[in-house]
JSON list of C-alpha atoms in Angstrom, two decimals:
[
{"chain": "A", "resi": 1080, "resn": "MET", "atom": "CA", "xyz": [0.00, 0.00, 0.00]},
{"chain": "A", "resi": 1081, "resn": "MET", "atom": "CA", "xyz": [1.33, 3.40, -0.94]},
{"chain": "A", "resi": 1082, "resn": "MET", "atom": "CA", "xyz": [1.46, 5.94, 1.88]},
{"chain": "A", "resi": 1083, "resn": "ASN", "atom": "CA", "xyz": [0.21, 9.37, 0.99]},
{"chain": "A", "resi": 1084, "resn": "ALA", "atom": "CA", "xyz": [-0.77, 12.42, 3.03]},
{"chain": "A", "resi": 1085, "resn": "GLU", "atom": "CA", "xyz": [-4.38, 11.27, 3.35]},
{"chain": "A", "resi": 1086, "resn": "ASN", "atom": "CA", "xyz": [-3.36, 7.80, 4.59]},
{"chain": "A", "resi": 1087, "resn": "LEU", "atom": "CA", "xyz": [-0.95, 9.36, 7.08]},
{"chain": "A", "resi": 1088, "resn": "ARG", "atom": "CA", "xyz": [-3.64, 11.73, 8.35]},
{"chain": "A", "resi": 1089, "resn": "ASP", "atom": "CA", "xyz": [-6.12, 8.83, 8.72]},
{"chain": "A", "resi": 1090, "resn": "ALA", "atom": "CA", "xyz": [-3.52, 6.79, 10.63]},
{"chain": "A", "resi": 1091, "resn": "GLU", "atom": "CA", "xyz": [-2.79, 9.74, 12.88]},
{"chain": "A", "resi": 1092, "resn": "GLN", "atom": "CA", "xyz": [-6.51, 10.27, 13.52]},
{"chain": "A", "resi": 1093, "resn": "ARG", "atom": "CA", "xyz": [-6.86, 6.61, 14.51]},
{"chain": "A", "resi": 1094, "resn": "ARG", "atom": "CA", "xyz": [-3.87, 7.01, 16.86]},
{"chain": "A", "resi": 1095, "resn": "PHE", "atom": "CA", "xyz": [-5.52, 10.02, 18.50]},
{"chain": "A", "resi": 1096, "resn": "ALA", "atom": "CA", "xyz": [-8.85, 8.18, 18.74]},
{"chain": "A", "resi": 1097, "resn": "TRP", "atom": "CA", "xyz": [-7.09, 5.28, 20.49]},
{"chain": "A", "resi": 1098, "resn": "ARG", "atom": "CA", "xyz": [-5.38, 7.66, 22.94]},
{"chain": "A", "resi": 1099, "resn": "CYS", "atom": "CA", "xyz": [-8.78, 9.22, 23.69]},
{"chain": "A", "resi": 1100, "resn": "ARG", "atom": "CA", "xyz": [-9.98, 5.91, 25.11]},
{"chain": "A", "resi": 1101, "resn": "ARG", "atom": "CA", "xyz": [-9.92, 6.64, 28.80]},
{"chain": "A", "resi": 1102, "resn": "GLY", "atom": "CA", "xyz": [-10.78, 4.95, 32.07]},
{"chain": "A", "resi": 1103, "resn": "LEU", "atom": "CA", "xyz": [-13.19, 7.77, 32.90]},
{"chain": "A", "resi": 1104, "resn": "LEU", "atom": "CA", "xyz": [-16.24, 7.08, 30.71]},
{"chain": "A", "resi": 1105, "resn": "GLU", "atom": "CA", "xyz": [-17.41, 10.71, 30.57]},
{"chain": "A", "resi": 1106, "resn": "LEU", "atom": "CA", "xyz": [-13.99, 11.86, 29.37]},
{"chain": "A", "resi": 1107, "resn": "ASP", "atom": "CA", "xyz": [-13.81, 8.99, 26.88]},
{"chain": "A", "resi": 1108, "resn": "ILE", "atom": "CA", "xyz": [-17.15, 10.04, 25.35]},
{"chain": "A", "resi": 1109, "resn": "VAL", "atom": "CA", "xyz": [-16.21, 13.73, 25.10]},
{"chain": "A", "resi": 1110, "resn": "LEU", "atom": "CA", "xyz": [-12.78, 13.08, 23.59]},
{"chain": "A", "resi": 1111, "resn": "GLN", "atom": "CA", "xyz": [-13.92, 10.38, 21.15]},
{"chain": "A", "resi": 1112, "resn": "ASP", "atom": "CA", "xyz": [-16.67, 12.68, 19.91]},
{"chain": "A", "resi": 1113, "resn": "PHE", "atom": "CA", "xyz": [-14.22, 15.58, 19.59]},
{"chain": "A", "resi": 1114, "resn": "VAL", "atom": "CA", "xyz": [-11.76, 13.56, 17.51]},
{"chain": "A", "resi": 1115, "resn": "GLN", "atom": "CA", "xyz": [-14.52, 12.11, 15.34]},
{"chain": "A", "resi": 1116, "resn": "HIS", "atom": "CA", "xyz": [-16.09, 15.47, 14.50]},
{"chain": "A", "resi": 1117, "resn": "HIS", "atom": "CA", "xyz": [-13.29, 18.04, 14.79]},
{"chain": "A", "resi": 1118, "resn": "TYR", "atom": "CA", "xyz": [-9.97, 16.33, 14.07]},
{"chain": "A", "resi": 1119, "resn": "ASP", "atom": "CA", "xyz": [-9.83, 17.41, 10.42]},
{"chain": "A", "resi": 1120, "resn": "ALA", "atom": "CA", "xyz": [-10.17, 21.09, 11.36]},
{"chain": "A", "resi": 1121, "resn": "LEU", "atom": "CA", "xyz": [-7.25, 21.09, 13.84]},
{"chain": "A", "resi": 1122, "resn": "THR", "atom": "CA", "xyz": [-3.97, 22.74, 12.91]},
{"chain": "A", "resi": 1123, "resn": "LEU", "atom": "CA", "xyz": [-0.62, 21.08, 13.53]},
{"chain": "A", "resi": 1124, "resn": "GLU", "atom": "CA", "xyz": [-0.08, 23.32, 16.59]},
{"chain": "A", "resi": 1125, "resn": "GLU", "atom": "CA", "xyz": [-3.51, 22.37, 17.96]},
{"chain": "A", "resi": 1126, "resn": "LEU", "atom": "CA", "xyz": [-2.77, 18.68, 17.41]},
{"chain": "A", "resi": 1127, "resn": "GLN", "atom": "CA", "xyz": [0.46, 19.06, 19.39]},
{"chain": "A", "resi": 1128, "resn": "VAL", "atom": "CA", "xyz": [-1.39, 20.77, 22.23]},
{"chain": "A", "resi": 1129, "resn": "PHE", "atom": "CA", "xyz": [-4.13, 18.13, 22.15]},
{"chain": "A", "resi": 1130, "resn": "ASP", "atom": "CA", "xyz": [-1.48, 15.41, 22.22]},
{"chain": "A", "resi": 1131, "resn": "ALA", "atom": "CA", "xyz": [0.07, 17.00, 25.33]},
{"chain": "A", "resi": 1132, "resn": "LEU", "atom": "CA", "xyz": [-3.35, 17.22, 27.01]},
{"chain": "A", "resi": 1133, "resn": "LEU", "atom": "CA", "xyz": [-3.88, 13.51, 26.38]},
{"chain": "A", "resi": 1134, "resn": "ALA", "atom": "CA", "xyz": [-0.88, 12.83, 28.61]},
{"chain": "A", "resi": 1135, "resn": "LEU", "atom": "CA", "xyz": [-2.78, 14.25, 31.60]},
{"chain": "A", "resi": 1136, "resn": "PRO", "atom": "CA", "xyz": [-4.38, 11.90, 34.12]},
{"chain": "A", "resi": 1137, "resn": "ASP", "atom": "CA", "xyz": [-8.10, 11.43, 33.47]},
{"chain": "A", "resi": 1138, "resn": "ASN", "atom": "CA", "xyz": [-9.29, 13.35, 36.53]},
{"chain": "A", "resi": 1139, "resn": "ASP", "atom": "CA", "xyz": [-7.05, 16.34, 35.80]},
{"chain": "A", "resi": 1140, "resn": "PHE", "atom": "CA", "xyz": [-8.17, 16.47, 32.17]},
{"chain": "A", "resi": 1141, "resn": "TRP", "atom": "CA", "xyz": [-11.86, 16.12, 33.16]},
{"chain": "A", "resi": 1142, "resn": "MET", "atom": "CA", "xyz": [-11.48, 18.93, 35.68]},
{"chain": "A", "resi": 1143, "resn": "LEU", "atom": "CA", "xyz": [-10.02, 21.20, 32.98]},
{"chain": "A", "resi": 1144, "resn": "ILE", "atom": "CA", "xyz": [-12.93, 20.47, 30.66]},
{"chain": "A", "resi": 1145, "resn": "ASN", "atom": "CA", "xyz": [-15.59, 20.99, 33.33]},
{"chain": "A", "resi": 1146, "resn": "ASN", "atom": "CA", "xyz": [-14.19, 23.76, 35.49]},
{"chain": "A", "resi": 1147, "resn": "THR", "atom": "CA", "xyz": [-13.35, 27.14, 33.96]},
{"chain": "A", "resi": 1148, "resn": "SER", "atom": "CA", "xyz": [-11.43, 28.28, 37.03]},
{"chain": "A", "resi": 1149, "resn": "ALA", "atom": "CA", "xyz": [-9.13, 25.25, 36.74]},
{"chain": "A", "resi": 1150, "resn": "MET", "atom": "CA", "xyz": [-7.75, 26.54, 33.44]},
{"chain": "A", "resi": 1151, "resn": "GLY", "atom": "CA", "xyz": [-5.65, 29.15, 35.18]},
{"chain": "A", "resi": 1152, "resn": "LYS", "atom": "CA", "xyz": [-4.28, 32.34, 33.74]},
{"chain": "A", "resi": 1153, "resn": "ALA", "atom": "CA", "xyz": [-2.39, 32.22, 30.48]},
{"chain": "A", "resi": 1154, "resn": "LEU", "atom": "CA", "xyz": [1.13, 33.12, 31.46]},
{"chain": "A", "resi": 1155, "resn": "GLY", "atom": "CA", "xyz": [2.72, 32.36, 28.13]},
{"chain": "A", "resi": 1156, "resn": "ALA", "atom": "CA", "xyz": [2.18, 30.94, 24.68]},
{"chain": "A", "resi": 1157, "resn": "GLN", "atom": "CA", "xyz": [1.95, 27.35, 25.94]},
{"chain": "A", "resi": 1158, "resn": "GLU", "atom": "CA", "xyz": [-0.76, 28.15, 28.47]},
{"chain": "A", "resi": 1159, "resn": "THR", "atom": "CA", "xyz": [-2.63, 30.26, 25.91]},
{"chain": "A", "resi": 1160, "resn": "ALA", "atom": "CA", "xyz": [-2.57, 27.41, 23.39]},
{"chain": "A", "resi": 1161, "resn": "ARG", "atom": "CA", "xyz": [-3.62, 24.88, 26.07]},
{"chain": "A", "resi": 1162, "resn": "ASN", "atom": "CA", "xyz": [-6.51, 27.08, 27.22]},
{"chain": "A", "resi": 1163, "resn": "ALA", "atom": "CA", "xyz": [-7.61, 27.61, 23.61]},
{"chain": "A", "resi": 1164, "resn": "MET", "atom": "CA", "xyz": [-7.68, 23.84, 23.01]},
{"chain": "A", "resi": 1165, "resn": "ILE", "atom": "CA", "xyz": [-9.62, 23.21, 26.22]},
{"chain": "A", "resi": 1166, "resn": "TYR", "atom": "CA", "xyz": [-12.09, 25.89, 25.16]},
{"chain": "A", "resi": 1167, "resn": "LYS", "atom": "CA", "xyz": [-12.41, 24.24, 21.74]},
{"chain": "A", "resi": 1168, "resn": "ILE", "atom": "CA", "xyz": [-13.16, 20.86, 23.35]},
{"chain": "A", "resi": 1169, "resn": "LYS", "atom": "CA", "xyz": [-15.70, 22.46, 25.70]},
{"chain": "A", "resi": 1170, "resn": "THR", "atom": "CA", "xyz": [-17.38, 24.32, 22.87]},
{"chain": "A", "resi": 1171, "resn": "ALA", "atom": "CA", "xyz": [-17.60, 21.18, 20.74]},
{"chain": "A", "resi": 1172, "resn": "ARG", "atom": "CA", "xyz": [-19.11, 19.32, 23.69]},
{"chain": "A", "resi": 1173, "resn": "LEU", "atom": "CA", "xyz": [-21.75, 21.99, 24.31]},
{"chain": "A", "resi": 1174, "resn": "ASN", "atom": "CA", "xyz": [-22.61, 22.47, 20.62]},
{"chain": "A", "resi": 1175, "resn": "LYS", "atom": "CA", "xyz": [-23.13, 18.85, 19.64]},
{"chain": "A", "resi": 1176, "resn": "PRO", "atom": "CA", "xyz": [-25.82, 18.13, 17.04]},
{"chain": "A", "resi": 1177, "resn": "GLU", "atom": "CA", "xyz": [-29.17, 17.12, 18.53]},
{"chain": "A", "resi": 1178, "resn": "SER", "atom": "CA", "xyz": [-28.86, 13.57, 17.15]},
{"chain": "A", "resi": 1179, "resn": "SER", "atom": "CA", "xyz": [-25.63, 13.05, 19.14]},
{"chain": "A", "resi": 1180, "resn": "LYS", "atom": "CA", "xyz": [-27.22, 14.39, 22.32]},
{"chain": "A", "resi": 1181, "resn": "LEU", "atom": "CA", "xyz": [-30.16, 12.02, 21.92]},
{"chain": "A", "resi": 1182, "resn": "GLN", "atom": "CA", "xyz": [-27.88, 9.00, 21.41]},
{"chain": "A", "resi": 1183, "resn": "GLU", "atom": "CA", "xyz": [-25.82, 9.94, 24.48]},
{"chain": "A", "resi": 1184, "resn": "ALA", "atom": "CA", "xyz": [-28.98, 10.20, 26.62]},
{"chain": "A", "resi": 1185, "resn": "GLU", "atom": "CA", "xyz": [-30.14, 6.66, 25.71]}
]
């Protein structure tokens, strides 16, 4: 099989989807949905930030997604990029299509 940019991107998306499988079910659902619906729109910088966030323990990551005060002040470019990614995940979670919300409620 010939590797091209599309194949590489698909493989990378599958890698991210696998890393989004978490022990905390709520976090697993949010992250899997985010990768499924928003991965293609992420820039390389955002993917790097997302990758770093995936290294966090489940409870720490869940707290960042659910608690605005836990984000902390942006002291530099890294914190600004991290806060922007967390905001993007939160926004995607809150603005899910109705069909996804119905499936999650079942």
